[in-house]
Amino acid sequence: MLGAVLLCGCTSPVGGSEAESASEAEASEEEAKLDVEVMSPEVKDISISSNFAGTVVAQSEVYVIPMISGEVVEKNYEVGDHVNEGDLLFKIDDEALQIALTQAEANVTSAQAGLNAQKAAAEATKASSNATRAQATQTVGEIPYNAEAMNVKVDSDYATKRSANNSLKSAWASIDHMEDQLDDLEDARDAAESAAATAKAAYEELLAKGASEADIAAALKTYTTAESTVSELDSSIDTLELNIKTSKYSADSAEMQYDVATENYNLSQMQRNNYNTYTVPTTLYGAYASAVGANASDVGADAQVTSSAATVKQAQAGLDSAKLQLEYTNVKAPVSGTITSIGVTLHNMATQSSAAYTIQSDDPNKIVFYAAEETARNIRPGSEAIVTKNGTDYKAKILTVYDTIDATTGLFKIEASVTDSAAASALISGSSVSIKTVTRRSGNALSVPIDAVYYDGDQAYVYVNDNGTAKRVDVTPGLSDDQSIEIAEGLTGNEKVVVTWAGSLRDGTAINAKDVTAYTGNDHTKTNADTTAAPDKKAEAPGADKANGTTDAMVPVSAGAEDQG
């Protein structure tokens, strides 16, 4: 026992206990663990934008053509000048038009004086016609009563016509029914005749064979009955044919009555129409017969007033035309914009056959660029875009993505509209710009930070926290931007992914995991030395799309074509 106690005492460290040794071992093991940050995969939209070389195209050009021809006596703007709507571009000689305007004003004054004199004369003439018109009013008032009586006659004749039509339809319906019955009787008679012939043949056969009297008597009875049936059917057919013939006579009579009723109805309509068309005007003329003289004077007076008023209108139209022609000598800018060409010169003729000025309007210009088919299919009308000119960015929106290949470039044409008002003066038609817009997108993508993804050859993988141990999980990457990469396959979204890059991190490495909700990035810089420490880690540029090897910093290979990865 003493030896055992001495032996135990010899195994204890000098100056410490077994508990202290275990604590120090645990502390050493804890210090050996790798400190990392972990977070759950995020669900977010990932997109890649591409830069394209574009050309500014004018939204609209306005050609200013003078409304009249003449000598240009004043010219105010040159090519490149900016004008506002309503600015005077040039002036045409108006000396002859000023004289025409003075003459037109004199014509209006003279015509107005004649109209005033005719109105006074007309008032005097109409004063003596009032009594005569009162008598005519009474006669005119009787016209509606007569018209109503004719309407009643037309309605009555129409009712008679409808009744005759119904009788005619009923007669023919009855005939059709009897003819159907006749067909049925004729079919029955044919069947009865066939049965009688069969019964007769049977009867004669029994006689020839010398059959028993009972059989012969039975056969004779059957034959006699069949013959009787044929006779009855013949009689019914004759009767029905007679009834049909009689009914057709009745139908003919009903048709005649219908024709008579139709003629009466048409006649009453004609009488009413004639009354309204001819009798009423004649009655009116007769009612006014006693006031013919007064009416003639009134009509003459009104005619004179109307003629004078027409003369005033004609003179006024001449004045308006002269003013308009004079206004046409001042040719103004119809829109605000920049003058791109001029077709007139001072003291030469401006004509209506050619444009004097061409103005590019201030409406926002379009940006035209071209893309390959796969890229064009991913660009959506309505998407936001950024147009860059001389280092300045302007907001824009994709207008149209054409679905046919442009014959000149072999690419698909795309048009964008600049929505930034500041671009109006900076983006001149025909100039070149750079335009950037989204060309690839993945909505609601399960994603992790780019630094969390490692590569073993072509196989991508991440480390997840498995109860304090780093566990390698192979994944299939998708689209990426400058911060995140889509994980198409391999993760469910419930894992805690190691987002701290470390060259010593391996499958099975013990880790101290700190849970974070947002990735702030690693402080280290990935170099060839990093890849030496971690041979299975690819050195890649930040923002690289690990799915297809392209980056979002794309520069056109040639004007009008998007960069190819």
XYZ file of C-alpha atoms in Angstrom:
565
model
C 0.000 0.000 0.000
C 2.826 2.375 0.837
C 4.497 1.650 -2.478
C 1.259 2.452 -4.348
C 0.893 5.746 -2.523
C 4.467 6.709 -3.327
C 3.980 5.753 -6.961
C 0.841 7.949 -7.231
C 2.630 10.828 -5.675
C 5.415 10.638 -8.194
C 3.045 11.058 -11.184
C 1.629 14.408 -9.990
C 3.248 17.592 -11.377
C 5.377 19.516 -8.979
C 3.418 22.287 -7.327
C -0.040 21.452 -9.048
C -2.987 19.094 -8.982
C -4.642 16.885 -11.650
C -7.568 19.363 -11.972
C -5.174 22.169 -12.781
C -3.544 20.060 -15.494
C -6.915 19.288 -17.127
C -7.914 22.971 -17.104
C -4.655 23.971 -18.742
C -5.167 21.288 -21.420
C -8.639 22.571 -22.191
C -7.368 26.125 -22.417
C -4.648 25.043 -24.801
C -7.154 23.194 -26.966
C -9.466 26.249 -27.018
C -6.585 28.463 -28.105
C -5.871 26.065 -30.961
C -9.361 26.590 -32.462
C -9.660 28.962 -35.461
C -11.764 32.113 -34.858
C -14.272 32.599 -37.700
C -17.499 34.415 -38.399
C -20.552 32.511 -39.634
C -23.887 33.618 -41.045
C -26.962 32.133 -42.719
C -27.288 32.387 -46.526
C -29.253 35.438 -47.663
C -32.160 35.522 -50.129
C -31.620 38.502 -52.422
C -31.759 39.661 -56.012
C -28.447 39.471 -57.857
C -27.838 41.245 -61.118
C -24.977 42.048 -63.472
C -24.810 45.225 -65.508
C -22.888 45.630 -68.769
C -21.543 48.687 -70.562
C -22.352 49.323 -74.220
C -21.220 51.868 -76.774
C -24.262 53.889 -77.848
C -25.123 56.674 -80.254
C -27.371 59.661 -79.484
C -30.237 59.860 -81.988
C -32.587 62.839 -82.232
C -36.104 62.125 -81.021
C -37.538 64.454 -83.661
C -36.517 67.028 -86.304
C -38.812 69.813 -87.464
C -38.635 71.233 -90.996
C -39.758 74.884 -91.176
C -41.379 75.610 -94.575
C -42.794 79.126 -95.181
C -46.518 79.378 -95.975
C -45.905 82.038 -98.641
C -43.099 82.814 -101.077
C -41.213 86.103 -101.092
C -37.970 87.968 -100.609
C -36.164 87.387 -97.291
C -35.633 90.855 -95.750
C -34.536 89.804 -92.251
C -32.703 86.676 -91.000
C -31.891 86.246 -87.321
C -30.268 82.844 -86.581
C -27.512 80.606 -87.921
C -26.729 76.867 -87.801
C -25.943 75.752 -84.253
C -28.018 78.501 -82.610
C -30.626 77.474 -80.056
C -34.109 78.953 -80.488
C -37.242 78.909 -78.359
C -40.701 78.210 -79.662
C -42.088 81.433 -81.173
C -38.714 83.067 -81.905
C -38.624 84.970 -85.246
C -36.394 83.000 -87.621
C -36.693 85.281 -90.643
C -39.038 87.828 -92.240
C -40.458 87.958 -95.793
C -41.114 91.291 -97.566
C -44.689 92.449 -96.656
C -45.116 95.775 -98.538
C -47.729 94.490 -101.013
C -49.558 92.638 -98.232
C -49.796 95.840 -96.129
C -51.595 97.567 -99.027
C -53.948 94.600 -99.424
C -54.719 94.759 -95.691
C -55.731 98.477 -95.902
C -58.072 97.735 -98.836
C -59.649 94.799 -96.953
C -60.338 96.994 -93.902
C -62.139 99.582 -96.145
C -64.276 96.827 -97.694
C -65.426 95.654 -94.248
C -66.461 99.210 -93.228
C -68.522 99.721 -96.422
C -70.270 96.349 -96.140
C -71.218 96.938 -92.507
C -72.896 100.276 -93.373
C -75.021 98.605 -96.082
C -76.102 95.875 -93.645
C -77.303 98.423 -91.065
C -79.508 100.167 -93.691
C -81.101 96.870 -94.807
C -81.905 95.868 -91.224
C -83.862 99.120 -90.643
C -85.931 98.630 -93.827
C -86.722 95.029 -92.902
C -88.080 95.991 -89.482
C -90.581 98.429 -91.059
C -91.809 95.835 -93.565
C -92.369 93.094 -90.955
C -94.455 95.326 -88.674
C -97.425 95.213 -91.126
C -97.336 91.401 -91.510
C -98.162 90.315 -87.928
C -101.986 90.302 -88.250
C -101.918 88.166 -91.380
C -99.608 85.631 -89.739
C -101.997 85.258 -86.769
C -104.771 84.051 -89.113
C -102.410 81.638 -90.832
C -101.490 80.147 -87.452
C -105.047 78.901 -86.912
C -105.043 77.037 -90.238
C -101.690 75.496 -89.523
C -102.943 74.309 -86.119
C -105.489 71.957 -87.766
C -102.820 69.965 -89.581
C -101.871 67.703 -86.584
C -105.497 66.541 -86.163
C -105.731 65.434 -89.779
C -102.377 63.724 -89.574
C -103.472 61.771 -86.487
C -106.620 60.526 -88.263
C -104.466 59.161 -91.068
C -102.244 57.441 -88.555
C -105.304 55.671 -87.074
C -106.346 54.514 -90.584
C -102.861 53.145 -91.278
C -102.852 51.253 -87.951
C -106.292 49.743 -88.682
C -105.295 48.585 -92.166
C -102.124 47.097 -90.746
C -104.158 45.102 -88.199
C -106.419 43.786 -91.017
C -103.340 42.794 -93.012
C -101.876 40.900 -90.055
C -105.186 39.064 -89.462
C -105.369 38.038 -93.149
C -101.763 36.915 -93.016
C -102.472 34.757 -89.954
C -105.496 33.196 -91.700
C -103.378 32.432 -94.762
C -100.664 30.842 -92.639
C -103.263 28.784 -90.762
C -104.837 27.533 -94.021
C -101.505 26.407 -95.413
C -100.551 24.839 -92.089
C -103.784 22.829 -92.196
C -103.024 21.776 -95.781
C -99.509 20.713 -94.805
C -100.963 18.647 -91.967
C -103.505 16.941 -94.237
C -100.826 16.209 -96.833
C -98.757 14.560 -94.094
C -101.822 12.484 -93.176
C -102.310 11.621 -96.850
C -98.746 10.350 -97.045
C -99.348 8.201 -93.981
C -102.632 6.788 -95.461
C -100.966 6.016 -98.769
C -98.184 4.177 -96.937
C -100.814 2.255 -94.955
C -102.750 1.387 -98.150
C -99.562 0.107 -99.792
C -98.964 -2.071 -96.758
C -102.613 -3.267 -96.800
C -102.451 -4.106 -100.522
C -99.305 -6.114 -99.902
C -101.003 -7.953 -97.036
C -104.081 -8.629 -99.224
C -101.898 -10.006 -102.016
C -100.135 -12.253 -99.526
C -103.478 -13.437 -98.068
C -104.883 -14.112 -101.549
C -101.836 -16.157 -102.523
C -102.138 -18.186 -99.323
C -105.834 -18.774 -99.910
C -105.324 -19.905 -103.524
C -102.496 -22.173 -102.445
C -104.745 -23.892 -99.870
C -107.440 -24.382 -102.534
C -104.918 -25.887 -104.913
C -103.612 -28.216 -102.242
C -107.091 -29.285 -101.207
C -106.633 -28.165 -97.645
C -109.315 -28.588 -95.027
C -112.406 -26.446 -95.215
C -111.512 -24.833 -91.909
C -108.082 -23.716 -93.154
C -109.570 -22.543 -96.441
C -112.278 -20.617 -94.612
C -109.725 -18.979 -92.299
C -107.524 -18.020 -95.244
C -110.525 -16.625 -97.099
C -111.496 -14.545 -94.089
C -107.988 -13.124 -93.808
C -107.985 -12.280 -97.483
C -111.472 -10.706 -97.332
C -110.486 -8.605 -94.290
C -107.333 -7.379 -96.043
C -109.330 -6.396 -99.124
C -111.804 -4.570 -96.907
C -108.983 -2.668 -95.253
C -107.653 -1.625 -98.655
C -111.086 -0.379 -99.647
C -111.464 1.608 -96.416
C -108.055 3.197 -96.872
C -108.886 4.084 -100.503
C -112.049 5.752 -99.294
C -110.179 7.695 -96.593
C -107.580 8.764 -99.138
C -110.256 10.014 -101.533
C -111.931 11.937 -98.727
C -108.644 13.472 -97.556
C -107.648 14.433 -101.110
C -111.001 16.164 -101.499
C -110.488 18.006 -98.216
C -107.019 19.075 -99.333
C -108.380 20.392 -102.593
C -111.133 22.263 -100.747
C -108.623 23.684 -98.264
C -106.428 24.880 -101.122
C -109.394 26.779 -102.521
C -109.850 28.312 -99.067
C -106.130 29.106 -98.904
C -106.329 30.778 -102.291
C -109.224 32.854 -101.003
C -107.279 33.746 -97.841
C -104.309 34.727 -99.992
C -106.542 37.018 -102.046
C -107.864 38.583 -98.836
C -104.296 39.048 -97.633
C -103.330 40.684 -100.934
C -106.327 43.016 -100.705
C -105.473 43.881 -97.086
C -101.838 44.529 -98.102
C -102.947 46.832 -100.912
C -105.274 48.698 -98.531
C -102.452 49.078 -96.012
C -100.016 50.293 -98.674
C -102.662 52.689 -99.979
C -103.314 54.177 -96.531
C -99.552 54.578 -96.026
C -99.247 56.292 -99.393
C -102.153 58.601 -98.531
C -100.500 59.530 -95.253
C -97.150 60.130 -96.937
C -98.769 62.224 -99.642
C -100.588 64.213 -96.979
C -97.396 64.904 -95.065
C -95.349 65.533 -98.206
C -97.780 67.475 -100.408
C -101.066 68.303 -98.649
C -99.475 69.833 -95.581
C -97.291 72.258 -97.573
C -100.225 73.067 -99.847
C -102.416 73.760 -96.831
C -99.731 75.933 -95.362
C -99.417 77.851 -98.603
C -103.191 78.299 -98.699
C -103.290 79.464 -95.099
C -100.799 82.112 -95.935
C -102.493 83.059 -99.207
C -104.139 86.118 -97.644
C -100.764 87.341 -96.462
C -98.885 86.756 -99.698
C -98.126 90.393 -100.187
C -96.881 90.869 -96.638
C -94.867 87.698 -96.752
C -93.345 88.621 -100.089
C -92.245 91.925 -98.628
C -90.837 90.150 -95.558
C -88.963 87.645 -97.688
C -87.572 90.403 -99.862
C -86.487 92.380 -96.813
C -84.880 89.304 -95.235
C -83.154 88.497 -98.501
C -81.665 91.963 -98.630
C -80.456 91.657 -95.028
C -79.004 88.206 -95.730
C -77.266 89.457 -98.839
C -75.810 92.402 -96.958
C -74.689 90.118 -94.104
C -73.013 87.799 -96.634
C -71.217 90.799 -98.088
C -69.947 91.698 -94.610
C -68.763 88.106 -94.032
C -67.050 88.061 -97.390
C -65.313 91.339 -96.633
C -64.346 90.078 -93.164
C -62.962 86.869 -94.684
C -60.872 88.988 -97.035
C -59.595 90.991 -94.061
C -58.772 87.823 -92.078
C -56.975 86.393 -95.107
C -54.954 89.588 -95.530
C -53.967 89.519 -91.824
C -53.026 85.848 -92.065
C -50.926 86.420 -95.180
C -49.224 89.310 -93.406
C -48.587 87.081 -90.365
C -47.055 84.443 -92.641
C -44.274 86.922 -93.487
C -42.962 86.427 -89.927
C -41.637 82.864 -89.941
C -41.259 81.691 -86.333
C -39.789 78.604 -84.677
C -42.579 76.026 -84.121
C -40.563 74.256 -81.390
C -37.642 74.928 -79.090
C -34.418 73.360 -80.253
C -31.119 73.698 -82.101
C -30.865 74.789 -85.748
C -29.120 72.087 -87.776
C -29.478 73.510 -91.310
C -30.700 76.657 -93.125
C -32.027 76.807 -96.683
C -32.584 80.576 -97.141
C -30.305 83.590 -97.479
C -30.907 87.316 -97.037
C -32.541 89.101 -100.037
C -33.125 85.826 -101.893
C -36.477 84.125 -102.345
C -38.016 81.806 -99.769
C -40.409 79.292 -101.348
C -43.069 76.884 -100.208
C -41.339 73.984 -101.952
C -38.308 73.573 -99.663
C -37.427 73.762 -95.980
C -36.029 77.114 -94.864
C -34.808 75.873 -91.459
C -34.332 72.457 -89.836
C -34.612 72.392 -86.031
C -33.692 69.488 -83.791
C -36.218 69.721 -80.972
C -35.262 69.841 -77.298
C -37.218 66.646 -76.607
C -35.001 64.091 -74.816
C -32.867 62.216 -77.355
C -32.839 58.452 -77.749
C -29.760 56.305 -77.165
C -29.312 53.500 -79.705
C -26.984 50.566 -79.013
C -26.631 46.945 -80.094
C -26.231 43.624 -78.277
C -25.823 39.943 -79.081
C -28.954 37.812 -79.005
C -28.458 36.179 -75.582
C -27.713 39.515 -73.954
C -30.571 41.298 -75.755
C -33.043 38.685 -74.511
C -32.051 39.541 -70.921
C -32.526 43.311 -71.305
C -36.066 44.278 -70.368
C -37.976 47.330 -71.645
C -38.595 49.699 -68.747
C -35.334 48.789 -66.984
C -33.206 51.580 -65.550
C -29.966 52.524 -67.299
C -27.088 54.973 -66.842
C -25.761 57.001 -69.782
C -22.240 58.391 -69.405
C -20.871 61.286 -71.474
C -17.537 62.973 -70.697
C -17.497 61.472 -67.199
C -21.059 62.651 -66.343
C -23.843 60.136 -65.679
C -27.462 60.646 -66.745
C -30.483 58.560 -65.828
C -32.184 56.660 -68.639
C -34.747 53.943 -69.257
C -34.792 51.103 -71.800
C -37.536 51.798 -74.356
C -37.456 49.027 -76.957
C -35.590 45.773 -77.516
C -36.042 44.801 -81.158
C -36.620 41.113 -81.887
C -34.977 41.099 -85.317
C -31.286 41.258 -86.202
C -30.006 44.557 -87.565
C -28.698 43.905 -91.083
C -25.786 46.339 -90.707
C -24.333 45.166 -87.366
C -25.609 41.581 -87.182
C -26.776 42.372 -83.632
C -30.069 43.254 -81.967
C -30.973 46.938 -81.818
C -31.958 48.453 -78.449
C -33.291 51.957 -77.771
C -33.212 53.886 -74.489
C -34.692 57.232 -73.476
C -32.807 59.717 -71.309
C -35.044 60.758 -68.405
C -32.569 63.260 -66.948
C -33.505 66.800 -68.052
C -29.886 67.892 -67.651
C -28.940 65.655 -70.593
C -30.877 67.728 -73.150
C -28.006 70.108 -73.892
C -25.161 67.671 -73.179
C -26.259 64.748 -75.378
C -26.145 66.070 -78.926
C -27.564 63.993 -81.744
C -24.885 61.888 -83.411
C -22.496 61.888 -80.448
C -21.204 58.682 -78.830
C -21.953 57.716 -75.232
C -21.563 54.771 -72.893
C -24.724 53.177 -71.540
C -24.889 50.681 -68.673
C -27.883 48.478 -67.862
C -28.694 45.129 -66.258
C -27.988 42.222 -68.608
C -28.288 39.287 -66.226
C -30.438 38.864 -63.117
C -31.475 36.219 -60.637
C -34.413 36.989 -58.364
C -34.781 35.639 -54.809
C -31.399 33.900 -55.080
C -29.928 32.009 -52.122
C -26.541 33.733 -51.765
C -23.406 33.897 -49.640
C -20.472 36.353 -49.653
C -17.995 35.746 -52.463
C -15.154 35.231 -49.927
C -17.055 32.291 -48.425
C -16.689 30.202 -51.604
C -13.576 28.039 -52.169
C -12.607 26.029 -55.236
C -11.035 22.620 -55.639
C -10.312 22.609 -59.351
C -13.693 23.319 -60.933
C -15.620 22.218 -57.833
C -16.883 25.069 -55.670
C -17.502 24.500 -51.967
C -18.141 26.315 -48.701
C -17.426 25.529 -45.041
C -20.338 25.325 -42.606
C -20.270 25.165 -38.796
C -20.931 21.584 -37.751
C -21.013 21.794 -33.929
C -17.692 23.640 -33.701
C -16.077 21.903 -36.641
C -15.643 23.258 -40.185
C -17.445 20.955 -42.616
C -16.907 21.157 -46.375
C -20.113 21.295 -48.460
C -19.856 21.150 -52.275
C -22.086 23.711 -54.003
C -23.090 24.798 -57.500
C -22.538 28.565 -57.870
C -24.710 30.792 -60.030
C -24.742 34.508 -60.768
C -22.580 36.877 -58.692
C -22.133 40.578 -58.159
C -19.302 42.458 -56.427
C -20.300 41.164 -52.963
C -22.431 38.027 -53.179
C -22.649 34.841 -55.217
C -25.767 32.782 -55.883
C -25.737 29.180 -54.606
C -27.884 27.274 -57.094
C -27.420 23.865 -55.427
C -25.868 22.481 -52.249
C -27.385 24.662 -49.495
C -30.871 24.749 -48.007
C -30.570 28.152 -46.333
C -30.552 26.786 -42.782
C -26.773 26.306 -42.549
C -24.286 28.608 -40.832
C -21.697 29.320 -43.507
C -18.136 30.330 -42.567
C -17.649 33.795 -44.095
C -14.126 34.430 -42.726
C -11.501 33.456 -45.294
C -8.535 31.610 -43.789
C -5.696 29.825 -45.548
C -5.508 27.205 -42.795
C -9.191 26.330 -42.886
C -9.784 22.666 -43.797
C -12.559 20.112 -43.589
C -12.653 19.088 -39.910
C -10.813 22.144 -38.573
C -11.948 23.082 -35.032
C -13.443 26.570 -35.038
C -14.738 29.227 -32.673
C -17.820 30.433 -34.623
C -19.136 33.954 -34.089
C -22.640 34.390 -35.519
C -23.086 37.628 -37.548
C -26.105 38.961 -39.448
C -24.233 40.992 -42.060
C -21.001 40.392 -43.908
C -18.468 43.216 -43.572
C -15.661 41.638 -45.605
C -12.238 40.221 -44.709
C -9.306 42.443 -43.869
C -6.777 40.264 -45.667
C -5.827 40.551 -49.314
C -5.922 37.450 -51.478
C -2.555 36.902 -53.108
C -0.587 34.042 -54.527
C 0.726 33.525 -50.988
C -2.869 32.937 -49.866
C -3.324 30.261 -52.484
C -0.111 28.633 -51.319
C -1.475 28.452 -47.792
C -4.705 27.069 -49.168
C -3.911 25.150 -52.381
C -7.531 24.477 -53.129
C -8.528 28.156 -53.043
C -8.678 29.978 -56.424
C -7.421 33.563 -56.511
C -10.183 35.542 -58.266
C -10.948 39.207 -58.767
C -13.685 40.638 -56.493
C -16.996 40.755 -58.336
C -16.142 37.829 -60.626
C -19.040 35.721 -61.838
C -17.837 32.246 -60.877
C -20.577 30.696 -62.969
C -19.440 32.049 -66.299
C -16.127 33.824 -65.723
C -17.393 37.315 -66.677
C -17.157 40.445 -64.573
C -19.550 43.342 -64.167
C -16.876 45.816 -65.266
C -17.458 45.230 -68.953
C -15.945 47.396 -71.721
C -17.209 47.129 -75.313
C -14.963 45.169 -77.638
C -16.140 47.304 -80.529
C -18.542 50.208 -80.940
C -22.117 49.059 -80.642
C -21.341 45.583 -79.246
C -21.368 44.541 -75.599
C -18.358 43.013 -73.950
C -18.028 39.253 -74.243
C -16.833 37.363 -71.094
